[in-house]
Coordinates of C-alpha atoms and ligand atoms in Angstrom, one line a residue:
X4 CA 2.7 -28.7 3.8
X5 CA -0.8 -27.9 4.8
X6 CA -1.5 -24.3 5.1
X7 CA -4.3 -22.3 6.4
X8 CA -4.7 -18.6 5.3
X9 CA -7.0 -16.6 7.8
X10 CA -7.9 -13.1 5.9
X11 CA -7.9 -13.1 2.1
X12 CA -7.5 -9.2 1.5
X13 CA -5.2 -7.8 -0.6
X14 CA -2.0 -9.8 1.6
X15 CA -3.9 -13.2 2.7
X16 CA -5.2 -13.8 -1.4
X17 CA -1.9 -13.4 -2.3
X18 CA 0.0 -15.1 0.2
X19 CA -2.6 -18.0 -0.2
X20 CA -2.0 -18.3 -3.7
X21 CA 1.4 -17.9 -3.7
X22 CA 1.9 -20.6 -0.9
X23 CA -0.1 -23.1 -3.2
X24 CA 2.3 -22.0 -6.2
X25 CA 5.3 -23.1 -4.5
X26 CA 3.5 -26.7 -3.8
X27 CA 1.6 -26.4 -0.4
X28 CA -1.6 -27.4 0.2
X29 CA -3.5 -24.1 1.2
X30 CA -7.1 -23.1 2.1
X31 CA -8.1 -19.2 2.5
X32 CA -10.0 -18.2 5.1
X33 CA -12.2 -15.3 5.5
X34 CA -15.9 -13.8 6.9
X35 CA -17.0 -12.2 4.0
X36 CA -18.6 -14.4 1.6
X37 CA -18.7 -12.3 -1.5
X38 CA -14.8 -12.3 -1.1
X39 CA -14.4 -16.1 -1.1
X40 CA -17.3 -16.4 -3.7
X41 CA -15.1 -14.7 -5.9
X42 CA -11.8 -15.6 -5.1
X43 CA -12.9 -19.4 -5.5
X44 CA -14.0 -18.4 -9.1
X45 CA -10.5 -17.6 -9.6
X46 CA -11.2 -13.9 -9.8
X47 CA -9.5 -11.7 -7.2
X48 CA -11.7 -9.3 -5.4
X49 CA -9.2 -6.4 -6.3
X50 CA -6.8 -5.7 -9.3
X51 CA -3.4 -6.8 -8.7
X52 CA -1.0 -7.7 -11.8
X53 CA -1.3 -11.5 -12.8
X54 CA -3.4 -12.7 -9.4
X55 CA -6.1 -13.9 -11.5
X56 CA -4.0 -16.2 -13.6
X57 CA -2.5 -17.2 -10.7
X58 CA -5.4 -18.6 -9.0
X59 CA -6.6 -20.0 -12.1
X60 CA -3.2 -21.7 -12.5
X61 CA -3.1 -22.9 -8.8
X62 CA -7.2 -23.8 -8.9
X63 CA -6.6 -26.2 -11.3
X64 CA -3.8 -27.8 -9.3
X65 CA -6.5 -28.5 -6.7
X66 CA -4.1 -27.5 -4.2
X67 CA -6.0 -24.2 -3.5
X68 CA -9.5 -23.5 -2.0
X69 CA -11.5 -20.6 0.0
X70 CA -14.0 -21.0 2.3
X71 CA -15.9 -19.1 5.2
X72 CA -15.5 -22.2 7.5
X73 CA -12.6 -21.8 9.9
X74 CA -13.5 -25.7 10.9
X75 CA -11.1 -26.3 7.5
X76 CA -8.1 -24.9 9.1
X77 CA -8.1 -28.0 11.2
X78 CA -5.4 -30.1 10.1
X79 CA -3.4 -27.4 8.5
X80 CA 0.5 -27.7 10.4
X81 CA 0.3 -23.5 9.9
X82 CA -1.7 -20.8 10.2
X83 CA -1.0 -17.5 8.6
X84 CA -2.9 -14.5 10.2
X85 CA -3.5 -12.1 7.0
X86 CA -5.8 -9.5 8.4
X87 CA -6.1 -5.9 8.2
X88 CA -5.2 -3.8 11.0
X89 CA -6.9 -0.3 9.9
X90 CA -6.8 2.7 12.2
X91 CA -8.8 3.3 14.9
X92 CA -12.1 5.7 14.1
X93 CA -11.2 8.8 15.5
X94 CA -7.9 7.4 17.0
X95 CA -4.0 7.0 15.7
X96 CA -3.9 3.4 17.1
X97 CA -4.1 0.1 15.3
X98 CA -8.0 -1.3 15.6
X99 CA -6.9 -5.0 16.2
X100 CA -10.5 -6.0 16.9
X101 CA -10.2 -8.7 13.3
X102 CA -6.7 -10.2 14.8
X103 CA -8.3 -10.5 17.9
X104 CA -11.4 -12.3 16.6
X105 CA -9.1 -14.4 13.5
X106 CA -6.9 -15.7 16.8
X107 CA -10.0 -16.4 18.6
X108 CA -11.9 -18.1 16.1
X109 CA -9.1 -20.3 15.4
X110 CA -8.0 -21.7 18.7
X111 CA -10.9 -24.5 18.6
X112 CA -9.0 -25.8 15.4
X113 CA -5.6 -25.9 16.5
X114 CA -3.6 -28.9 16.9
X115 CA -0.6 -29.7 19.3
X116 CA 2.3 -28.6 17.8
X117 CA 0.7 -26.2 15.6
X118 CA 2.5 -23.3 14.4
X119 CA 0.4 -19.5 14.3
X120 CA 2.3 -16.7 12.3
X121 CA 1.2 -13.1 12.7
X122 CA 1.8 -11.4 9.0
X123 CA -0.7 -8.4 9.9
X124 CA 0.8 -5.2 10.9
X125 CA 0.8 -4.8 14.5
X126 CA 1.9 -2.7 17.5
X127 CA 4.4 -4.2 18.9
X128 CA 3.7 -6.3 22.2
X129 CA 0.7 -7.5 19.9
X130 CA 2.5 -10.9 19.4
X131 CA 3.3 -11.9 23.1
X132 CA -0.5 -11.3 24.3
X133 CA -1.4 -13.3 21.3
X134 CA 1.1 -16.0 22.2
X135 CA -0.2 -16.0 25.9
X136 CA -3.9 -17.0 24.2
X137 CA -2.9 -19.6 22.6
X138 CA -0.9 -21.6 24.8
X139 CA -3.4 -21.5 27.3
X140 CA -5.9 -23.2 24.3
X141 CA -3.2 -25.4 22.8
X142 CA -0.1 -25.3 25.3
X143 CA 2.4 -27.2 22.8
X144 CA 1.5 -24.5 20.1
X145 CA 3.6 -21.7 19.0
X146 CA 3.0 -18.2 17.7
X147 CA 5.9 -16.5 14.9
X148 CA 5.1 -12.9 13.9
X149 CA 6.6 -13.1 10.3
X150 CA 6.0 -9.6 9.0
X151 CA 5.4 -9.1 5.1
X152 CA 6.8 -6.5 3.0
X153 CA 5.0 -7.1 -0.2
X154 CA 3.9 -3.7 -2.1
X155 CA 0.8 -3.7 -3.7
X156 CA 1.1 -3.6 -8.3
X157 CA 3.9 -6.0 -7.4
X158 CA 2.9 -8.3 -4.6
X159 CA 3.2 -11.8 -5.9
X160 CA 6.8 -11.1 -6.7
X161 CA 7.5 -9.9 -3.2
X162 CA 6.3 -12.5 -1.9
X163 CA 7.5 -15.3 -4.4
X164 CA 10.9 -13.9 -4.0
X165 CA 10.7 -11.6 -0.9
X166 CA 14.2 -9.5 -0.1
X167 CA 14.5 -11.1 3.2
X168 CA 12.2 -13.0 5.6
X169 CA 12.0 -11.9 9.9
X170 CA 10.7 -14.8 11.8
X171 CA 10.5 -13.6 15.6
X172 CA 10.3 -16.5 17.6
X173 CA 9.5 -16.4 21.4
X174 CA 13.3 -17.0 22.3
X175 CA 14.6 -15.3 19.4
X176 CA 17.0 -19.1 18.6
X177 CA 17.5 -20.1 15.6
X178 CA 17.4 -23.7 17.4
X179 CA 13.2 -22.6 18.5
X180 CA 11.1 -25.4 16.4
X181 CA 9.0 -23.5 14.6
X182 CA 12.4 -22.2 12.8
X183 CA 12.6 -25.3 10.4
X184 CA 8.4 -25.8 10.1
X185 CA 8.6 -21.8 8.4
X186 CA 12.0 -22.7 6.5
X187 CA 10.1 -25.8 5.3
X188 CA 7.1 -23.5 4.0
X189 CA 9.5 -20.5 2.5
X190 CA 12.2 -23.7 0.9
X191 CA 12.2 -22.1 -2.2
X192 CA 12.6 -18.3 -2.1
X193 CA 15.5 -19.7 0.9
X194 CA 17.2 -21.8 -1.9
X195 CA 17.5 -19.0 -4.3
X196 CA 19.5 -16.9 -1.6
X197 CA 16.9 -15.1 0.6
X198 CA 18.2 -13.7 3.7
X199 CA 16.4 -14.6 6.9
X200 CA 16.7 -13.3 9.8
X201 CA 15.8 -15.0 13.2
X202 CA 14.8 -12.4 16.1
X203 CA 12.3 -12.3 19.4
X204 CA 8.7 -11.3 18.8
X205 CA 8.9 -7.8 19.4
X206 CA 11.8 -7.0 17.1
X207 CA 10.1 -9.0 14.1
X208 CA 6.8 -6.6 14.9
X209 CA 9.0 -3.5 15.0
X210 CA 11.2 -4.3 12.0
X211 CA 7.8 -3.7 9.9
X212 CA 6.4 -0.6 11.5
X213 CA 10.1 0.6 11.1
X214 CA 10.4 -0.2 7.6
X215 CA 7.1 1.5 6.7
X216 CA 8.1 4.8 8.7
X217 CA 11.5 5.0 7.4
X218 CA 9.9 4.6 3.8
X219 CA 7.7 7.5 4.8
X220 CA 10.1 9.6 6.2
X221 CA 12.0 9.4 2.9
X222 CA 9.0 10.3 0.6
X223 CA 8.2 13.2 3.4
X224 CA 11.6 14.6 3.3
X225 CA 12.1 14.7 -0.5
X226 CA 8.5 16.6 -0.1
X227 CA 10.3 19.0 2.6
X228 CA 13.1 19.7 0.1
X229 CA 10.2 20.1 -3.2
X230 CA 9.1 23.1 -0.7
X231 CA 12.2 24.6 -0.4
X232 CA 12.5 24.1 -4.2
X233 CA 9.6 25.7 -4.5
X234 CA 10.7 28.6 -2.3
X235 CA 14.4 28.8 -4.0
X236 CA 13.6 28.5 -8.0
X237 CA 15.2 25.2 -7.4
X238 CA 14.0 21.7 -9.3
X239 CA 13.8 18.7 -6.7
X240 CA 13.7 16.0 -9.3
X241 CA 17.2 16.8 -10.1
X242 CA 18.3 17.0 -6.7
X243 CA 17.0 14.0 -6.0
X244 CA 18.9 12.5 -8.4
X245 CA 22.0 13.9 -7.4
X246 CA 21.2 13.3 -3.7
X247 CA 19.9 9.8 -4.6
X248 CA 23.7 8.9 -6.7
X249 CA 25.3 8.7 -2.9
X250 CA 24.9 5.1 -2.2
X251 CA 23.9 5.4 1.2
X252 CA 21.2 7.9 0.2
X253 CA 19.8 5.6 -2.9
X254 CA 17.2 7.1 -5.6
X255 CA 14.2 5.1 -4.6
X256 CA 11.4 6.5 -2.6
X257 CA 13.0 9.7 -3.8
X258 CA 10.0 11.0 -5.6
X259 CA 8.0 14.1 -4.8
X260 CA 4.9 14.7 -5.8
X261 CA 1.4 14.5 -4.0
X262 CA 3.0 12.0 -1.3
X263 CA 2.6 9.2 0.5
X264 CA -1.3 7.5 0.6
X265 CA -3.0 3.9 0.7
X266 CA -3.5 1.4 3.5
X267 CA -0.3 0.9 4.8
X268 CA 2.2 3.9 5.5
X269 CA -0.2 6.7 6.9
X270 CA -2.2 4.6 9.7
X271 CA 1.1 2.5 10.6
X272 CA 3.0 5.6 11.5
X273 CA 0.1 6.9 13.2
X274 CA -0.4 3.5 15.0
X275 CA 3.5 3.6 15.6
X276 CA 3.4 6.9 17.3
X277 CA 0.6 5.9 19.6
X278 CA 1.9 2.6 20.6
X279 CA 5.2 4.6 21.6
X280 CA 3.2 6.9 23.7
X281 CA 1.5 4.1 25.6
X282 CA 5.1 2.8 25.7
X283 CA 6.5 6.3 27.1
X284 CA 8.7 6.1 24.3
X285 CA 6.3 9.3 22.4
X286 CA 9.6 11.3 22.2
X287 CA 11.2 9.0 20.1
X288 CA 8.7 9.1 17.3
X289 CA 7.4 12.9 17.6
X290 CA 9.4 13.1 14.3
X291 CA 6.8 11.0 12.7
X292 CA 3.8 13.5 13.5
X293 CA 6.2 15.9 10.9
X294 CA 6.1 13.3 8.4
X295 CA 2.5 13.0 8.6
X296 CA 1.9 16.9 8.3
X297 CA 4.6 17.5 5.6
X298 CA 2.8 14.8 4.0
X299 CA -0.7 16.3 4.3
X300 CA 0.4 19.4 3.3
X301 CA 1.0 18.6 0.2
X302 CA -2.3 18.4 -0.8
X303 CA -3.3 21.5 0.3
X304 CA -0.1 23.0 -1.7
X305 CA -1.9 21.0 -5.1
X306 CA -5.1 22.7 -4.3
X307 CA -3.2 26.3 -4.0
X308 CA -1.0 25.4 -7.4
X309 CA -4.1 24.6 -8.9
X310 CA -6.6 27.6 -8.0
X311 CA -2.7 29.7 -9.0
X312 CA -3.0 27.5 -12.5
X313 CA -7.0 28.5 -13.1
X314 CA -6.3 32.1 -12.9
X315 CA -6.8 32.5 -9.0
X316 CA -10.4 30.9 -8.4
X317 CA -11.7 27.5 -8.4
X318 CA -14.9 28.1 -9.3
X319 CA -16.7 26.8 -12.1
X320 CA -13.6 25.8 -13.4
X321 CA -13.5 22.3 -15.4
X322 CA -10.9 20.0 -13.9
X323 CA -9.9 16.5 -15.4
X324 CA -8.4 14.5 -12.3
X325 CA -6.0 11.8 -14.0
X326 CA -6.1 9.1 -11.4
X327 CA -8.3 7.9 -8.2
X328 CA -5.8 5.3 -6.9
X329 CA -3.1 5.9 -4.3
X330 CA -0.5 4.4 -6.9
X331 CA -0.4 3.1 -10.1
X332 CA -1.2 -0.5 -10.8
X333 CA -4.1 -0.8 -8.0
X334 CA -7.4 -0.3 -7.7
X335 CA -7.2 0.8 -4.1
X336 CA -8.5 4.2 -2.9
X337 CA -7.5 4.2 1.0
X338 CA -6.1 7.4 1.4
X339 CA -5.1 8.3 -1.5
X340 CA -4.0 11.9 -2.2
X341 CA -5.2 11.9 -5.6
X342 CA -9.1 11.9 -4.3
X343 CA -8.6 14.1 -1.1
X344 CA -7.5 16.2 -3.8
X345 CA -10.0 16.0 -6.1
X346 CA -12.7 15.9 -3.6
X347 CA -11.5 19.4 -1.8
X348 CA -11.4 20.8 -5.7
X349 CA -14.8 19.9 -5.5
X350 CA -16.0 21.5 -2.3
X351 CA -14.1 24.7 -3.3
X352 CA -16.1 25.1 -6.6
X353 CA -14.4 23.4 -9.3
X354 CA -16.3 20.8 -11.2
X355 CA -13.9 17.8 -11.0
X356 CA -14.0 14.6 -13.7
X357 CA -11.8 11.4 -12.7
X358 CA -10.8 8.9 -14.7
X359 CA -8.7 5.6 -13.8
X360 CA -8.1 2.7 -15.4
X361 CA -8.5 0.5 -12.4
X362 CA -10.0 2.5 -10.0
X363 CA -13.4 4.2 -10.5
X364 CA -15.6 2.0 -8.6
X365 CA -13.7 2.3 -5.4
X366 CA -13.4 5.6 -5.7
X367 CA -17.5 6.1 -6.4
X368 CA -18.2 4.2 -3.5
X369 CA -15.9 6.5 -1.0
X370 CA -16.3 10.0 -2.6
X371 CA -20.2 9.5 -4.4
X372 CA -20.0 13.2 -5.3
X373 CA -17.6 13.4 -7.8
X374 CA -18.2 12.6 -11.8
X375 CA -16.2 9.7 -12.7
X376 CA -15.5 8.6 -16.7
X377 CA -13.8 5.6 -17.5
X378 CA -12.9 6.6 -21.1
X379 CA -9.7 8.9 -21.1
X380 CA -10.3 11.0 -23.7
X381 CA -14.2 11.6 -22.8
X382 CA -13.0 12.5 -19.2
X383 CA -10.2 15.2 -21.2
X384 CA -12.5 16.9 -23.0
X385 CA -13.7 20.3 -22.4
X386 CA -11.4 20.3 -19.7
X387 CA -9.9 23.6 -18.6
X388 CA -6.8 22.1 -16.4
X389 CA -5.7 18.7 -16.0
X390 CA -4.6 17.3 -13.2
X391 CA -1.9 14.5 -13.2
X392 CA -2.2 12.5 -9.7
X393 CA -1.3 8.8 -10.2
X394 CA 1.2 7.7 -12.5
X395 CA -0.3 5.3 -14.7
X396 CA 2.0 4.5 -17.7
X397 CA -0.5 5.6 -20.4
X398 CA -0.8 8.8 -18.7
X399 CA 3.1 9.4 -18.3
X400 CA 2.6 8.7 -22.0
X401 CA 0.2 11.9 -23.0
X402 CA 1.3 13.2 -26.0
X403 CA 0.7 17.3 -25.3
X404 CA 0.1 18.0 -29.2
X405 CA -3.2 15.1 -29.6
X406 CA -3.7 16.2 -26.5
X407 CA -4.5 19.3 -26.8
X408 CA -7.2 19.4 -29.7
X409 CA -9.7 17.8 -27.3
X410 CA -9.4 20.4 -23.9
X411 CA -10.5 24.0 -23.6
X412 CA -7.7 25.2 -21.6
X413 CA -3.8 24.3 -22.1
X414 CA -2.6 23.7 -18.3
X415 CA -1.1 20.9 -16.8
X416 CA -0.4 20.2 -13.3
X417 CA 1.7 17.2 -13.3
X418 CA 1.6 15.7 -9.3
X419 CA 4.0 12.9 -10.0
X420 CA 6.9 14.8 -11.9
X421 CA 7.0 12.1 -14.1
X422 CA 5.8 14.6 -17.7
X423 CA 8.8 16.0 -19.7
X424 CA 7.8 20.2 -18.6
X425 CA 10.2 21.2 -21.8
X426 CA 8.1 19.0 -24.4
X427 CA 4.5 19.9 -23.0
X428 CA 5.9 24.0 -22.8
X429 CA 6.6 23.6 -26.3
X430 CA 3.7 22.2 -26.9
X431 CA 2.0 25.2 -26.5
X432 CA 1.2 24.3 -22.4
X433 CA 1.2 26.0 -19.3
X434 CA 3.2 23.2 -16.9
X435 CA 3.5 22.9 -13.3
X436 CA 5.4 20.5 -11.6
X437 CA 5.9 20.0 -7.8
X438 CA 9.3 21.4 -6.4
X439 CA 10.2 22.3 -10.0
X440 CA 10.8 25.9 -11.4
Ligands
UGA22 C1 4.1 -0.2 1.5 C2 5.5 -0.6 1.6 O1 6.3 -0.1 0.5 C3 5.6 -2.2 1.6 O2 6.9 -2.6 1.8 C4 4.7 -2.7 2.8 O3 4.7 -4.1 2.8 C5 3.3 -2.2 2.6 O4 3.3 -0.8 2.6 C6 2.5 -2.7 3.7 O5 2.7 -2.3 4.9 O6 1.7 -3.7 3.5 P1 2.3 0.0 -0.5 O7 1.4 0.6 0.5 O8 1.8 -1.0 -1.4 O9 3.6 -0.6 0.2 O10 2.9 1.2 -1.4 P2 4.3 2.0 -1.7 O11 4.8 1.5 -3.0 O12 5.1 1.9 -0.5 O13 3.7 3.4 -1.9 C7 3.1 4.2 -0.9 C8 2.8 5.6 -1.3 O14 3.9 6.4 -1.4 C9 2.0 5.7 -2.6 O15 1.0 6.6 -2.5 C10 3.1 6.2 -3.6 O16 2.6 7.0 -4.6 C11 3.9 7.1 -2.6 N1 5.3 7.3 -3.0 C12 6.2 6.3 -3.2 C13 5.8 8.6 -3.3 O17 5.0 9.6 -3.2 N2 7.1 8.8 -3.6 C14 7.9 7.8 -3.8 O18 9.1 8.1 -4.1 C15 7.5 6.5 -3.6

């Protein structure tokens, strides 16, 4: 099929590529020109696992190409719409100012019979004013929202072999045509047993911001129960994995630590919650504001643990920061704990190094004051307390003895709970978890 890809961020690039990998012809489309420069020299304009073999793989194929020219997306049977939906400045709600102008931009391109599909995050209602624009451009169009779930470090897999696929259709029938056009583009992951799931247009758009919120209710209440931990002598990685045995209950997204960051879960539950106040529905998501603050807290508590760790003041102290991103295996920065962190350690008189593998010149551009150093043992030395904040393998793989030669001070404050505390005690260290004795 012939596939246009409007927005080639961290889900449009990927979705682009991907589409070509399974045999479609695709062309990416986006407004900023350094991002198509790059991405059509088959080098992705942000680290994610095997993207740039990918594109090189799929280049060569000539099935794949990027341009700033939304004239190419004429001709293509399907347009995805891949762009961000970042908060508002100064607002929870959803700035849909690039969905807007990606729709907009596209309706002089559209062909009857065309088929639009929404994969941005959006409040839900978005899709039905959208549809409304377009049929009044292109009346024998049609608009899916088709929500992704991919997760960044391991997006081309989810979206290769997503767990299911939502297609919210204006009449929510499986018999609506644009049914068999998207089962035509996702053949292959449907082949090998994906469920899909046909719904209306606002279930599709709420089935996402659920998702997201019940993922970051999870993380938030394992955090809740890491402060009671705290509070009670008691170790929350262990309860989670009693908790997490119980089937219904499940181990994953059971983690406490520094919580939840990035671009996704913090502004969608904040968007969520204001779309549900302007649908008088704010009761039903006041929960969510909890999430957010136990989530928020949580840095403050690693900024406490750590001025407890340095002997009760900040100041002057030297303070290795092991990780910028918001997880491991990105190079993205939005919102992510482990900076706010480092940055209030900062403020409060402590002088913080960061190192990352992936990360450092995201994080230089949004927090210019700190000292970054790529080289992990460089940024480790002299150090009086480290700080683990994202859980990079070759940090979770730290031996405490070699170690310890290079730092002045032997204190650990591991913010993933991911270091064995016994091995780095013995080792000679003072350990602090999160939620652990
Ligand atoms: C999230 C969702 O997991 C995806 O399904 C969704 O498609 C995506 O948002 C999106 O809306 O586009 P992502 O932001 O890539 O994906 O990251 P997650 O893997 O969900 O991690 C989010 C944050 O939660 C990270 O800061 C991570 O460190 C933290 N986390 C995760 C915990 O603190 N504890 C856990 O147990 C799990």
């Amino acid at each position: 099929m012939r596939i246009s890809v409007i927005g080639c961020g961290y889900l449009g690039a990927v979705h682009a590529a991907c589409m070509a990998k399974l045999g479609h012809e695709v062309v990416g489309i986006d407004v900023d020109e350094g991002k198509i420069r790059s991405l059509s020299a088959a080098h992705a304009p942000f680290f994610e696992p095997g993207l740039d073999e990918l594109l090189r793989d799929v280049q060569e194929t000539g099935r794949l190409s990027f341009t700033t020219d939304m004239s190419a997306a004429a001709g293509c049977a399907v347009h995805f719409i891949c762009v961000g939906t970042p908060q508002k400045k100064g607002e929870n709600g959803a700035d849909l100012r690039y969905v807007d102008a990606a729709v907009e931009a596209l309706l002089p391109h559209t062909r009857p019979g065309d088929i639009v599909v929404g994969k941005s995050t959006v409040p839900v209602g978005t899709a039905a004013r959208l549809a409304g624009i377009l049929v009044q451009s292109e009346p024998s169009a049609h608009l899916v929202w088709n929500p992704e779930f991919l997760r960044e470090g391991h997006a081309i897999k989810d979206t290769l072999s997503p767990d299911r696929l939502v297609y919210g259709v204006a009449d929510g029938s499986e018999d609506h045509v644009a049914v068999s056009v998207l089962d035509e583009v996702y053949a292959n992951a449907l082949s090998a047993g994906t469920p899909r799931l046909i719904t209306d247009q606002p279930t599709a758009e709420l089935v996402k911001t659920a998702a997201n919120s019940f993922l970051a209710t999870k993380i938030s209440f394992i955090n809740a129960m890491a402060e009671l931990c705290e509070a009670s002598g008691a170790d929350v990685t262990r309860l989670a994995d009693a908790i997490g045995m119980d089937d219904r209950i499940g181990r994953k997204f059971l983690n406490a630590g520094i919580g939840f960051g990035g671009g996704c879960l913090p502004k969608d539950i904040r968007a969520f919650m204001a779309r549900a106040g302007e649908l008088g529905a704010d009761q039903a998501l006041t929960f969510l504001r909890e999430v957010d603050s136990i989530n928020m807290r949580r840095r403050t508590r690693v900024v406490e643990l750590t001025r407890e760790l340095c002997g009760g003041s900040l100041l002057g102290q030297n303070i290795t920061v092991l990780g910028a991103a918001f997880k491991p295996e990105s190079d993205d920065v939005r919102d992510s704990p482990a900076l706010s962190i480092a940055a209030q350690l900062q403020l409060q008189g402590a002088v913080v190094t960061v190192t990352d593998p992936k990360a450092l010149e995201n994080a230089s551009r949004r927090f210019p004051e700190l000292q970054y150093e790529p080289d992990l043992e460089t940024a480790m030395a002299g150090a009086d307390t480290l700080l683990l904040l994202t859980e990079w393998q070759q940090y979770k793989e730290l031996d405490p003895f070699e170690v310890s030669s290079g730092v002045t001070g032997l204190r650990i404050l591991d913010g993933r709970n991911v270091l064995d505390a016994a091995k780095w005690r013995a080792a000679g260290w003072q350990y602090r978890g999160l939620g652990r004795p």
